[in-house]
Coordinates of C-alpha atoms in Angstrom, one line a residue:
X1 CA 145.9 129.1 64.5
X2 CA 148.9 127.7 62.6
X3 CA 151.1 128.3 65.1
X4 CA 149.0 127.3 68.2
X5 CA 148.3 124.2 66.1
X6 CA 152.4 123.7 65.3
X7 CA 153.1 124.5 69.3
X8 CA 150.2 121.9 70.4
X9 CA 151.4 119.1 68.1
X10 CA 154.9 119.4 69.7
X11 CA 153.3 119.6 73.2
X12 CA 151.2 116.7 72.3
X13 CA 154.7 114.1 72.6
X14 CA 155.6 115.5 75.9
X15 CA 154.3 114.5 79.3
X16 CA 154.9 116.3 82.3
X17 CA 153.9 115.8 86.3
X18 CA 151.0 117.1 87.6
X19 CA 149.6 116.5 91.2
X20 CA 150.7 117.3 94.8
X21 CA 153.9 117.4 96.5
X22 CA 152.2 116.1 99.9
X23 CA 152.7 113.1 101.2
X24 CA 150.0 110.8 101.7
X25 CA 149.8 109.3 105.2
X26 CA 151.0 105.9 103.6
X27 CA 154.0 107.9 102.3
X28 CA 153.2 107.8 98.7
X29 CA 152.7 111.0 96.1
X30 CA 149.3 111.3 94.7
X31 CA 151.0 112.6 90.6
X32 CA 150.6 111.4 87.4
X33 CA 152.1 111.9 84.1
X34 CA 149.9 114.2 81.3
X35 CA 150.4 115.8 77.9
X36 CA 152.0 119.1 78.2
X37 CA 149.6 120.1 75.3
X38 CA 146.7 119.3 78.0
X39 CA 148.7 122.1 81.3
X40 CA 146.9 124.8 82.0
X41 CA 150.4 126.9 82.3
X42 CA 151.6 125.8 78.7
X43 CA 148.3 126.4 77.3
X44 CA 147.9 130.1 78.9
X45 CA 151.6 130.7 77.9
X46 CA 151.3 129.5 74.4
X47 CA 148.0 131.8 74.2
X48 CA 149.5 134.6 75.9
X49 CA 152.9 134.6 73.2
X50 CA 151.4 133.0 70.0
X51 CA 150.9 136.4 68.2
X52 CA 154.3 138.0 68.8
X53 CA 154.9 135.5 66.1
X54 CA 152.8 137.2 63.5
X55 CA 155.7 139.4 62.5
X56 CA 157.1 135.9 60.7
X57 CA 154.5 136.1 58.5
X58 CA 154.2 138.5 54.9
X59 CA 151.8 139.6 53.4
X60 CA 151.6 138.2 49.7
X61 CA 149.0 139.1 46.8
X62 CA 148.2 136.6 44.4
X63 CA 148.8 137.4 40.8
X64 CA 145.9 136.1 39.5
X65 CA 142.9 136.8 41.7
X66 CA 144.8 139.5 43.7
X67 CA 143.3 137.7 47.0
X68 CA 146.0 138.9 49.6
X69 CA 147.1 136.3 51.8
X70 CA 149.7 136.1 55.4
X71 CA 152.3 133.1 54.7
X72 CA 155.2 132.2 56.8
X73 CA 158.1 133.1 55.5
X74 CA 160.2 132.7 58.9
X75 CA 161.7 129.2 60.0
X76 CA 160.5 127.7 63.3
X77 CA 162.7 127.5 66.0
X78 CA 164.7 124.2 65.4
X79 CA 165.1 124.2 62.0
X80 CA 168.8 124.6 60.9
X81 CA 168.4 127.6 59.2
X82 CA 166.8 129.2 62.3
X83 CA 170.4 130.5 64.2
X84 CA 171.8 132.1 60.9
X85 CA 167.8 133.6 59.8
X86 CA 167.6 135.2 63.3
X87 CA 170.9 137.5 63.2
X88 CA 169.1 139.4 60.7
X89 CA 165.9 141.8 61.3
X90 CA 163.0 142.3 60.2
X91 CA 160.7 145.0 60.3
X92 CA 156.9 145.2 58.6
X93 CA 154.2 147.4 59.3
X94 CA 152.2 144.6 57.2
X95 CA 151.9 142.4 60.2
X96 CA 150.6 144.7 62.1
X97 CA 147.0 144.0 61.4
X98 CA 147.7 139.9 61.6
X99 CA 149.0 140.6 65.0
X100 CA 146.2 142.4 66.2
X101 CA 143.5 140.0 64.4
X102 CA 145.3 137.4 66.2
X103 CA 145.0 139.2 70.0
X104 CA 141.0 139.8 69.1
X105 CA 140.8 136.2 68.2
X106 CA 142.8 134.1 70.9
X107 CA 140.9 137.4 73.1
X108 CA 137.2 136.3 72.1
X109 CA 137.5 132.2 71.8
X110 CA 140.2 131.7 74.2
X111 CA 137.6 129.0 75.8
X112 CA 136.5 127.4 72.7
X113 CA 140.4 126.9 71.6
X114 CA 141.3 125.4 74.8
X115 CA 138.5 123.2 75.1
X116 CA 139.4 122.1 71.2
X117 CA 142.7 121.6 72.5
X118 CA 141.6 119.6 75.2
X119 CA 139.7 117.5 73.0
X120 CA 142.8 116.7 71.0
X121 CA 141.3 118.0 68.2
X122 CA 143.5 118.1 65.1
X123 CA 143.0 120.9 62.4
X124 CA 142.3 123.5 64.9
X125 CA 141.9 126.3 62.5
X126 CA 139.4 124.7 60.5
X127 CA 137.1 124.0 64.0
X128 CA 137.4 126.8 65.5
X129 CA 136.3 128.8 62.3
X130 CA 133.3 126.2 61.1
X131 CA 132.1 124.9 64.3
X132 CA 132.7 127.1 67.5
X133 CA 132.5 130.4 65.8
X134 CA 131.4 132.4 62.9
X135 CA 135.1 134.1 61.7
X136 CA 134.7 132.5 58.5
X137 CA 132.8 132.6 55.6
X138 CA 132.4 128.8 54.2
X139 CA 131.3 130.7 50.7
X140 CA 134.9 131.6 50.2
X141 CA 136.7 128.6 51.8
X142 CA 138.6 127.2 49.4
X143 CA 141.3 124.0 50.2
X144 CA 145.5 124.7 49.9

C-alpha cells in the first residue's frame, strides 16, 4: 500500500481534463479539470503496475525479535540517485512472495482501495487493513 499511497499523493497535485469533446449547440465544451489521483485510467494503471515494484523491496529480519519485515531499499523514480541505482540489477527470489501478496491483495479489495482513494483518504494502508478488511491483526500492530 506504500507505494499506491506514494503514487496517489503525487497524483493528488495534478489535474487533468475530463469530459466530452462534443460541441454543445451553443459552441462551448462541457470539461472540467479533476485530480489525476481521482481518473479511472490512472487509478486502474497504478493498480494494474504497483506490484512489479515489489522487487524494490528486501526482506530484513530483526535482530532482536527476529520478526521479518519487506523495507524499500530502492530509490523512487526522481530521486537523484535513481539513473546511476538503475544500471545495476537486481535479482531476489525473496520478493517473490511480497509480489504475489500484493496481486491477491490489490486482486480481492480493488473496490475498497479505489473508493478509499476516492475519498481522499490519507494513510491508506492503515484503512484498508482496520476498516475495509480483515488482513490484519490489530493484536500485533505495532507503530514505526
Amino acid at each position: 500500500m506504500d507505494e499506491v499511497e506514494y503514487d496517489v499523493t503525487k497524483a493528488r497535485q495534478q489535474k487533468i481534463k475530463v469530459g466530452s469533446f462534443r460541441i454543445n449547440p451553443d459552441g462551448t465544451q462541457e470539461r472540467k479539470k479533476t485530480p489525476l489521483a481521482q481518473s479511472e485510467a490512472f487509478l486502474t494503471e497504478l493498480l494494474d503496475n504497483v506490484c512489479e515494484r515489489m522487487n524494490d523491496y528486501k526482506l530484513e529480519e530483526d535482530p532482536v525479535t527476529q520478526e521479518k519485515t519487506f523495507k524499500r531499499f530502492a530509490p523512487r523514480k526522481g530521486d537523484k540517485i535513481y539513473k546511476e541505482f538503475k544500471k545495476f540489477f537486481f535479482h531476489s527470489d525473496a520478493y517473490r512472495p511480497l509480489k504475489f501478496a500484493c496481486e491477491t491483495i490489490i486482486e480481492e479489495y480493488e473496490d475498497e482501495i479505489v473508493s478509499l482513494i476516492a475519498q481522499e483518504a490519507h494513510y491508506l494502508a492503515d484503512k484498508l487493513c482496520n476498516e475495509n478488511s480483515d488482513l490484519c491483526d490489530t493484536s500485533n500492530h505495532t507503530e514505526l
